[in-house]
Amino acid sequence: MWYLRRFFTHFAEEISTPTDFISCLQQTPNKIQNSFGGSLNLESLSWLHNVAPCFPLRGDQIQIIHEPNHFYETLVQRSSVARERIVLASLYLGTGHMENAFVQTLRRSLQQQSSLRVNVLLDFTRGTRGDVNSKTMLLPLVRDFGEQMRLSLYHTPDLRGLTKRLAPPRWNELLGLQHMKVYLFDDAVLISGANLSNDYFTNRQDRYILIEDKPLADFYAQFISRVQEFSLAVNKNAQEELHKDGKILPYEGVKEEFIMHAKQRITDFMQVTYVQQQKAVEEQKGLDNKYVLNYYLQAYIHVFTLSSGADTWIFPLVEMGQIGIHHDSLVTRQLLSSSIERSRLKLATGYFNLTQEYMDTLANNCLAQCSILMAHPNANGFQGASGPAGGIPAAYTLIAKKFYENLVHLKQSHRVNFFEYEKDGWTYHAKGLWYYLPGASYPNVTLIGSSNFGERSVNRDLETQVCLVTNNDGLTARLQAEADRLFSSSSTAENQITSRPVPRWVQAVVRVFRNFF
C-alpha cells in the first residue's frame, strides 16, 4: 500500500482556484429578457441564462426512461434506425452478450447507411483493461468501416511517467476518467449516468432522459468532437495515436501545455455557442443586422423564434476538474444556495462522497427541505469486492455519518433527511437532483447526467449533466413519478449510518484517499 500512496498522494490536492469558465460566458451581455416565457414562478432561476447555453423546447419532446432494460432497448432501437450520426460517450463498453449484440446493431446500420457516421468516446484506462475490453469490442468496426467509424480514448494527463509505467490496472483509473454518458442518435440525445454494460442493461438502477431536439443534439455532437481532439485516436492497427487536430499527447511533454490546450478547446466552444445564442436573440428582435448568418446561427434563430411556445429549457453543464474547468459544480452550488424558503430538494447519488463545498452549502446556505438518496451497502456495486475496493461501501457510510453529525451539531438535521436504496438483486447508480418551488407538488427543475456530486466528479473526471427547467405539467408529473419510483425502494437511514460499524483501516484510508473515490 505504501508505494501506491506515494504514487497518488501528490495528485490529491483539491483545486482551490475557481475556474474563469463562467466569467468567460458572462463577458457576453445577456439579451434574453422574459427568460422563461413569462413564467413568474420560475423567475428565481433566471440567473441560469447567465451561466450556460440554453435550449428552449417543449415538454412533449422529452421522454423519461425508468428501467435498465428499456434503456438498452432504446439504445438498440435508435441505433438501428439512425441515418446520419450516432455519438456514444461513456466510461466503457462491456464485453458480454448484450454488448456484443449492440455492436452488431451498429455494424448493420453502418452497412445499410453509407452516410452514417458512428463516433465513440470512451476512457483509455477503463476501456483497455484486460485482454478483451471495450477497444477490442469496437476494433472490428474501426477496421471495416474506415471514415464511417471513429473510436477515441480519453487519457488523463495525470497518468504519466513512473506512475503510468508502474500503476497496475484498476489503480491507474484512480487518477481521472472520461465519465460522461451521452448517447446521441441523429437528432435525439439520451443523457444518463449509465455505462454501456450488462448490469446497466439489467439490474443496476440509473436515470435516463431522451430529448428530441436537433440544436441540442448538434451541441453535444460538437462538444464530444472537441473532447476527441485531445483524446487518443484508435487506428486500424489497434494503435492509439494523436488525434489529427491534437497538439500534444496527454502523457508526454509538458503536462501544463496539454491542460491549457484542452481547456481552451472546451472554453472556446462553450463561449462561441453562448455568443451565437445571444446574437440569435438580437436577430430575432431586429436589434442588430450586421451579423452574417452561418448555419449554426440560423439554427439558433430558428430555436429562439419558436421559444415563445417553449415550456422547457435545457442548460448543458460540464465539469472537467483535471483540465481546470469547473462549471457544473459552480452552477449546482448556486442552485443549492439560491433555494427559496419553503422549497424542497431531492438529491440522489450512487456514491455518497459529496465535496466539502456541497456539504457546507447544504448545511449553511440552503433554505430548502432536503432529502438525500444514496445506495445501501447491499446496493453498492463495490459490496463484496476483493481487496481495498471491498471497503468502499463502508467509506461512504463513514462520510455520510460525519455529514449527519455535523448537521446535528448545526441544528439542521430536521431539514436534511437521509434515505438508502435497497432492492433485492439490484445495485444502485442513480444520481441527480429534483427541485420543488414553494407550494409545488411536482419538481420544476432536475439535474441529470454523469456527476455523483463527489470529489471525483468535481476534481478528477470529465462530467456532463443538463439542468432542465420546466413549466410543463405533464413533464413535471413524469419527473415526480421518476423520483417517487426511486425513493419507493428506499428507507430512512439516519439510524443505520450512525450505528453501522466502519473498520478502522477504512477510516484511515478515507482521510488520505477521499479525493479518489
GROMACS .gro file of C-alpha atoms in nm, residues 119-437:
model
  319
  119ASN     CA    1  -1.839   0.839  -3.320
  120VAL     CA    2  -1.738   0.673  -2.990
  121LEU     CA    3  -1.557   0.830  -2.695
  122LEU     CA    4  -1.451   0.609  -2.402
  123ASP     CA    5  -1.195   0.623  -2.127
  124PHE     CA    6  -0.847   0.490  -2.206
  125THR     CA    7  -0.765   0.310  -1.880
  126ARG     CA    8  -1.109   0.156  -1.830
  127GLY     CA    9  -1.160   0.088  -2.199
  128THR     CA   10  -0.834  -0.107  -2.235
  129ARG     CA   11  -0.848  -0.304  -1.908
  130GLY     CA   12  -0.796  -0.677  -1.969
  131ASP     CA   13  -0.725  -0.871  -2.286
  132VAL     CA   14  -1.088  -0.848  -2.400
  133ASN     CA   15  -1.210  -0.494  -2.349
  134SER     CA   16  -1.403  -0.203  -2.494
  135LYS     CA   17  -1.135  -0.134  -2.752
  136THR     CA   18  -1.122  -0.492  -2.879
  137MET     CA   19  -1.503  -0.499  -2.898
  138LEU     CA   20  -1.510  -0.198  -3.132
  139LEU     CA   21  -1.187  -0.252  -3.326
  140PRO     CA   22  -1.353  -0.464  -3.598
  141LEU     CA   23  -1.581  -0.170  -3.679
  142VAL     CA   24  -1.281   0.064  -3.698
  143ARG     CA   25  -1.109  -0.175  -3.939
  144ASP     CA   26  -1.412  -0.246  -4.156
  145PHE     CA   27  -1.574   0.096  -4.195
  146GLY     CA   28  -1.293   0.347  -4.233
  147GLU     CA   29  -1.413   0.707  -4.214
  148GLN     CA   30  -1.760   0.596  -4.107
  149MET     CA   31  -1.635   0.479  -3.768
  150ARG     CA   32  -1.423   0.675  -3.521
  151LEU     CA   33  -1.308   0.547  -3.180
  152SER     CA   34  -1.138   0.778  -2.931
  153LEU     CA   35  -0.999   0.704  -2.585
  154TYR     CA   36  -0.955   0.989  -2.338
  155HIS     CA   37  -0.631   0.962  -2.142
  156THR     CA   38  -0.589   1.172  -1.827
  157PRO     CA   39  -0.279   1.396  -1.826
  158ASP     CA   40  -0.219   1.292  -1.465
  159LEU     CA   41  -0.121   0.938  -1.569
  160ARG     CA   42   0.235   0.976  -1.696
  161GLY     CA   43   0.597   0.892  -1.622
  162LEU     CA   44   0.669   0.649  -1.341
  163THR     CA   45   0.303   0.634  -1.240
  164LYS     CA   46   0.195   0.527  -1.590
  165ARG     CA   47   0.462   0.257  -1.605
  166LEU     CA   48   0.409   0.107  -1.261
  167ALA     CA   49   0.046   0.168  -1.157
  168PRO     CA   50  -0.147  -0.160  -1.212
  169PRO     CA   51  -0.482  -0.184  -1.392
  170ARG     CA   52  -0.776  -0.052  -1.189
  171TRP     CA   53  -0.537   0.151  -0.972
  172ASN     CA   54  -0.443   0.363  -1.272
  173GLU     CA   55  -0.810   0.457  -1.305
  174LEU     CA   56  -0.796   0.647  -0.975
  175LEU     CA   57  -0.627   0.949  -1.129
  176GLY     CA   58  -0.905   1.053  -1.363
  177LEU     CA   59  -1.154   0.917  -1.615
  178GLN     CA   60  -1.378   1.010  -1.905
  179HIS     CA   61  -1.704   0.967  -1.713
  180MET     CA   62  -1.961   1.145  -1.935
  181LYS     CA   63  -2.264   0.946  -2.054
  182VAL     CA   64  -2.412   1.093  -2.373
  183TYR     CA   65  -2.584   0.874  -2.634
  184LEU     CA   66  -2.690   1.056  -2.949
  185PHE     CA   67  -2.888   0.925  -3.247
  186ASP     CA   68  -2.950   1.168  -3.534
  187ASP     CA   69  -3.141   1.449  -3.360
  188ALA     CA   70  -3.214   1.278  -3.027
  189VAL     CA   71  -2.992   1.291  -2.717
  190LEU     CA   72  -3.007   1.038  -2.435
  191ILE     CA   73  -2.849   1.181  -2.119
  192SER     CA   74  -2.776   0.933  -1.842
  193GLY     CA   75  -2.540   0.818  -1.570
  194ALA     CA   76  -2.539   0.461  -1.703
  195ASN     CA   77  -2.249   0.290  -1.878
  196LEU     CA   78  -2.275   0.054  -2.174
  197SER     CA   79  -2.253  -0.278  -1.996
  198ASN     CA   80  -2.467  -0.574  -1.896
  199ASP     CA   81  -2.551  -0.473  -1.538
  200TYR     CA   82  -2.658  -0.126  -1.653
  201PHE     CA   83  -2.887  -0.302  -1.903
  202THR     CA   84  -3.043  -0.539  -1.650
  203ASN     CA   85  -3.032  -0.476  -1.273
  204ARG     CA   86  -2.830  -0.162  -1.198
  205GLN     CA   87  -3.065   0.130  -1.142
  206ASP     CA   88  -2.981   0.463  -1.301
  207ARG     CA   89  -3.157   0.759  -1.462
  208TYR     CA   90  -3.214   0.817  -1.832
  209ILE     CA   91  -3.377   1.104  -2.023
  210LEU     CA   92  -3.431   1.111  -2.401
  211ILE     CA   93  -3.455   1.457  -2.559
  212GLU     CA   94  -3.570   1.503  -2.920
  213ASP     CA   95  -3.410   1.832  -3.024
  214LYS     CA   96  -3.177   1.896  -3.315
  215PRO     CA   97  -2.999   2.206  -3.177
  216LEU     CA   98  -2.921   2.023  -2.852
  217ALA     CA   99  -2.804   1.719  -3.050
  218ASP     CA  100  -2.582   1.943  -3.263
  219PHE     CA  101  -2.437   2.096  -2.948
  220TYR     CA  102  -2.347   1.763  -2.789
  221ALA     CA  103  -2.214   1.616  -3.115
  222GLN     CA  104  -1.976   1.910  -3.150
  223PHE     CA  105  -1.889   1.905  -2.780
  224ILE     CA  106  -1.790   1.537  -2.786
  225SER     CA  107  -1.592   1.603  -3.103
  226ARG     CA  108  -1.397   1.873  -2.918
  227VAL     CA  109  -1.309   1.630  -2.638
  228GLN     CA  110  -1.191   1.382  -2.901
  229GLU     CA  111  -0.944   1.639  -3.030
  230PHE     CA  112  -0.735   1.596  -2.714
  231SER     CA  113  -0.808   1.224  -2.679
  232LEU     CA  114  -0.625   0.933  -2.840
  233ALA     CA  115  -0.750   0.808  -3.177
  234VAL     CA  116  -0.756   0.431  -3.234
  235ASN     CA  117  -0.639   0.332  -3.583
  236LYS     CA  118  -0.698   0.014  -3.784
  237ASN     CA  119  -0.379  -0.139  -3.645
  238ALA     CA  120  -0.519  -0.115  -3.290
  239GLN     CA  121  -0.270   0.160  -3.204
  240GLU     CA  122  -0.355   0.476  -3.013
  241GLU     CA  123  -0.226   0.790  -3.178
  242LEU     CA  124  -0.257   1.165  -3.160
  243HIS     CA  125  -0.584   1.299  -3.299
  244LYS     CA  126  -0.535   1.469  -3.637
  245ASP     CA  127  -0.615   1.804  -3.472
  246GLY     CA  128  -0.430   1.724  -3.150
  247LYS     CA  129  -0.132   1.925  -3.031
  248ILE     CA  130   0.033   1.712  -2.764
  249LEU     CA  131  -0.002   1.363  -2.620
  250PRO     CA  132  -0.156   1.367  -2.270
  251TYR     CA  133   0.121   1.154  -2.117
  252GLU     CA  134   0.424   1.313  -2.286
  253GLY     CA  135   0.575   1.659  -2.294
  254VAL     CA  136   0.472   1.933  -2.055
  255LYS     CA  137   0.154   1.848  -1.868
  256GLU     CA  138   0.051   2.212  -1.832
  257GLU     CA  139   0.065   2.261  -2.210
  258PHE     CA  140  -0.179   1.975  -2.266
  259ILE     CA  141  -0.413   2.109  -1.997
  260MET     CA  142  -0.402   2.460  -2.141
  261HIS     CA  143  -0.479   2.334  -2.492
  262ALA     CA  144  -0.763   2.107  -2.379
  263LYS     CA  145  -0.918   2.374  -2.159
  264GLN     CA  146  -0.901   2.630  -2.439
  265ARG     CA  147  -1.078   2.399  -2.686
  266ILE     CA  148  -1.371   2.344  -2.448
  267THR     CA  149  -1.388   2.703  -2.325
  268ASP     CA  150  -1.385   2.841  -2.679
  269PHE     CA  151  -1.662   2.604  -2.787
  270MET     CA  152  -1.889   2.689  -2.494
  271GLN     CA  153  -1.832   3.061  -2.537
  272VAL     CA  154  -1.896   3.051  -2.912
  273THR     CA  155  -2.220   2.861  -2.851
  274TYR     CA  156  -2.327   3.114  -2.591
  275VAL     CA  157  -2.239   3.411  -2.813
  276GLN     CA  158  -2.425   3.261  -3.109
  277GLN     CA  159  -2.736   3.225  -2.898
  278GLN     CA  160  -2.713   3.588  -2.789
  279LYS     CA  161  -2.675   3.701  -3.149
  280ALA     CA  162  -2.975   3.491  -3.244
  281VAL     CA  163  -3.187   3.677  -2.991
  282GLU     CA  164  -3.068   4.010  -3.133
  283GLU     CA  165  -3.157   3.897  -3.486
  284GLN     CA  166  -3.498   3.779  -3.373
  285LYS     CA  167  -3.571   4.116  -3.213
  286GLY     CA  168  -3.427   4.311  -3.508
  287LEU     CA  169  -3.177   4.482  -3.280
  288ASP     CA  170  -2.870   4.427  -3.496
  289ASN     CA  171  -2.848   4.321  -3.859
  290LYS     CA  172  -2.472   4.339  -3.911
  291TYR     CA  173  -2.403   3.972  -3.846
  292VAL     CA  174  -2.350   3.735  -4.136
  293LEU     CA  175  -2.561   3.430  -4.063
  294ASN     CA  176  -2.391   3.093  -4.072
  295TYR     CA  177  -2.563   2.757  -4.040
  296TYR     CA  178  -2.544   2.741  -3.662
  297LEU     CA  179  -2.666   3.098  -3.613
  298GLN     CA  180  -2.962   3.027  -3.840
  299ALA     CA  181  -3.039   2.719  -3.634
  300TYR     CA  182  -3.032   2.917  -3.310
  301ILE     CA  183  -3.253   3.189  -3.458
  302HIS     CA  184  -3.500   2.918  -3.553
  303VAL     CA  185  -3.490   2.786  -3.197
  304PHE     CA  186  -3.544   3.122  -3.033
  305THR     CA  187  -3.816   3.215  -3.283
  306LEU     CA  188  -4.001   2.910  -3.157
  307SER     CA  189  -3.907   2.976  -2.795
  308SER     CA  190  -4.220   3.181  -2.731
  309GLY     CA  191  -4.401   2.846  -2.730
  310ALA     CA  192  -4.140   2.676  -2.515
  311ASP     CA  193  -4.227   2.545  -2.171
  312THR     CA  194  -3.898   2.367  -2.100
  313TRP     CA  195  -3.538   2.490  -2.106
  314ILE     CA  196  -3.222   2.277  -2.117
  315PHE     CA  197  -2.890   2.413  -1.985
  316PRO     CA  198  -2.590   2.186  -2.061
  317LEU     CA  199  -2.329   2.184  -1.783
  318VAL     CA  200  -1.974   2.046  -1.795
  319GLU     CA  201  -1.713   1.968  -1.532
  320MET     CA  202  -1.353   1.882  -1.615
  321GLY     CA  203  -1.155   1.945  -1.299
  322GLN     CA  204  -0.838   1.778  -1.423
  323ILE     CA  205  -0.807   2.037  -1.702
  324GLY     CA  206  -0.916   2.328  -1.486
  325ILE     CA  207  -1.282   2.360  -1.589
  326HIS     CA  208  -1.535   2.396  -1.306
  327HIS     CA  209  -1.879   2.478  -1.442
  328ASP     CA  210  -2.134   2.217  -1.334
  329SER     CA  211  -2.017   2.227  -0.971
  330LEU     CA  212  -2.049   2.606  -0.951
  331VAL     CA  213  -2.396   2.601  -1.105
  332THR     CA  214  -2.502   2.318  -0.871
  333ARG     CA  215  -2.377   2.506  -0.565
  334GLN     CA  216  -2.561   2.819  -0.682
  335LEU     CA  217  -2.878   2.616  -0.728
  336LEU     CA  218  -2.845   2.479  -0.373
  337SER     CA  219  -2.762   2.813  -0.213
  338SER     CA  220  -3.030   3.008  -0.400
  339SER     CA  221  -3.312   2.775  -0.298
  340ILE     CA  222  -3.613   2.965  -0.169
  341GLU     CA  223  -3.760   2.927   0.177
  342ARG     CA  224  -4.032   2.659   0.186
  343SER     CA  225  -3.890   2.499  -0.129
  344ARG     CA  226  -3.793   2.131  -0.139
  345LEU     CA  227  -3.498   1.949  -0.287
  346LYS     CA  228  -3.422   1.583  -0.351
  347LEU     CA  229  -3.061   1.484  -0.416
  348ALA     CA  230  -2.952   1.139  -0.533
  349THR     CA  231  -2.604   0.994  -0.567
  350GLY     CA  232  -2.478   0.644  -0.632
  351TYR     CA  233  -2.172   0.711  -0.415
  352PHE     CA  234  -2.207   0.938  -0.113
  353ASN     CA  235  -1.886   1.139  -0.117
  354LEU     CA  236  -2.017   1.493  -0.152
  355THR     CA  237  -1.748   1.758  -0.174
  356GLN     CA  238  -1.695   1.967   0.136
  357GLU     CA  239  -1.828   2.266  -0.058
  358TYR     CA  240  -2.155   2.086  -0.133
  359MET     CA  241  -2.194   1.971   0.227
  360ASP     CA  242  -2.120   2.317   0.362
  361THR     CA  243  -2.371   2.469   0.121
  362LEU     CA  244  -2.643   2.221   0.217
  363ALA     CA  245  -2.576   2.276   0.587
  364ASN     CA  246  -2.526   2.653   0.596
  365ASN     CA  247  -2.664   2.823   0.285
  366CYS     CA  248  -2.958   2.614   0.165
  367LEU     CA  249  -3.315   2.702   0.272
  368ALA     CA  250  -3.483   2.402   0.109
  369GLN     CA  251  -3.609   2.093   0.288
  370CYS     CA  252  -3.369   1.826   0.160
  371SER     CA  253  -3.398   1.451   0.106
  372ILE     CA  254  -3.077   1.268   0.014
  373LEU     CA  255  -3.094   0.927  -0.154
  374MET     CA  256  -2.788   0.701  -0.165
  375ALA     CA  257  -2.707   0.333  -0.208
  376HIS     CA  258  -2.743   0.097   0.087
  377PRO     CA  259  -2.420  -0.106   0.120
  378ASN     CA  260  -2.609  -0.407  -0.022
  379ALA     CA  261  -2.692  -0.200  -0.332
  380ASN     CA  262  -2.340  -0.066  -0.375
  381GLY     CA  263  -2.155  -0.207  -0.673
  382PHE     CA  264  -1.838  -0.245  -0.464
  383GLN     CA  265  -2.004  -0.456  -0.196
  384GLY     CA  266  -1.819  -0.786  -0.164
  385ALA     CA  267  -1.532  -0.677  -0.390
  386SER     CA  268  -1.190  -0.824  -0.318
  387GLY     CA  269  -0.908  -0.615  -0.176
  388PRO     CA  270  -0.937  -0.249  -0.070
  389ALA     CA  271  -1.234  -0.191  -0.304
  390GLY     CA  272  -1.446  -0.402  -0.070
  391GLY     CA  273  -1.417  -0.128   0.192
  392ILE     CA  274  -1.565   0.143  -0.031
  393PRO     CA  275  -1.929   0.098   0.086
  394ALA     CA  276  -1.813   0.142   0.447
  395ALA     CA  277  -1.622   0.455   0.342
  396TYR     CA  278  -1.941   0.609   0.201
  397THR     CA  279  -2.122   0.524   0.523
  398LEU     CA  280  -1.848   0.698   0.721
  399ILE     CA  281  -1.867   1.014   0.510
  400ALA     CA  282  -2.248   1.023   0.539
  401LYS     CA  283  -2.221   0.971   0.916
  402LYS     CA  284  -1.982   1.263   0.958
  403PHE     CA  285  -2.207   1.486   0.747
  404TYR     CA  286  -2.514   1.390   0.951
  405GLU     CA  287  -2.333   1.451   1.279
  406ASN     CA  288  -2.234   1.796   1.154
  407LEU     CA  289  -2.597   1.869   1.066
  408VAL     CA  290  -2.697   1.769   1.417
  409HIS     CA  291  -2.429   1.998   1.559
  410LEU     CA  292  -2.556   2.288   1.345
  411LYS     CA  293  -2.919   2.211   1.440
  412GLN     CA  294  -3.002   2.144   1.074
  413SER     CA  295  -3.079   1.772   1.092
  414HIS     CA  296  -3.455   1.845   1.089
  415ARG     CA  297  -3.412   1.995   0.741
  416VAL     CA  298  -3.196   1.725   0.580
  417ASN     CA  299  -3.312   1.362   0.571
  418PHE     CA  300  -3.119   1.055   0.454
  419PHE     CA  301  -3.254   0.756   0.259
  420GLU     CA  302  -3.084   0.438   0.138
  421TYR     CA  303  -3.190   0.249  -0.174
  422GLU     CA  304  -3.209  -0.129  -0.137
  423LYS     CA  305  -3.374  -0.370  -0.377
  424ASP     CA  306  -3.313  -0.743  -0.378
  425GLY     CA  307  -3.072  -0.843  -0.656
  426TRP     CA  308  -3.016  -0.484  -0.772
  427THR     CA  309  -2.740  -0.227  -0.737
  428TYR     CA  310  -2.795   0.147  -0.735
  429HIS     CA  311  -2.623   0.406  -0.953
  430ALA     CA  312  -2.883   0.684  -0.998
  431LYS     CA  313  -2.781   1.041  -0.939
  432GLY     CA  314  -2.927   1.385  -0.985
  433LEU     CA  315  -3.145   1.648  -0.826
  434TRP     CA  316  -3.513   1.744  -0.823
  435TYR     CA  317  -3.608   2.096  -0.706
  436TYR     CA  318  -3.959   2.197  -0.596
  437LEU     CA  319  -4.059   2.562  -0.580
   0.00000   0.00000   0.00000
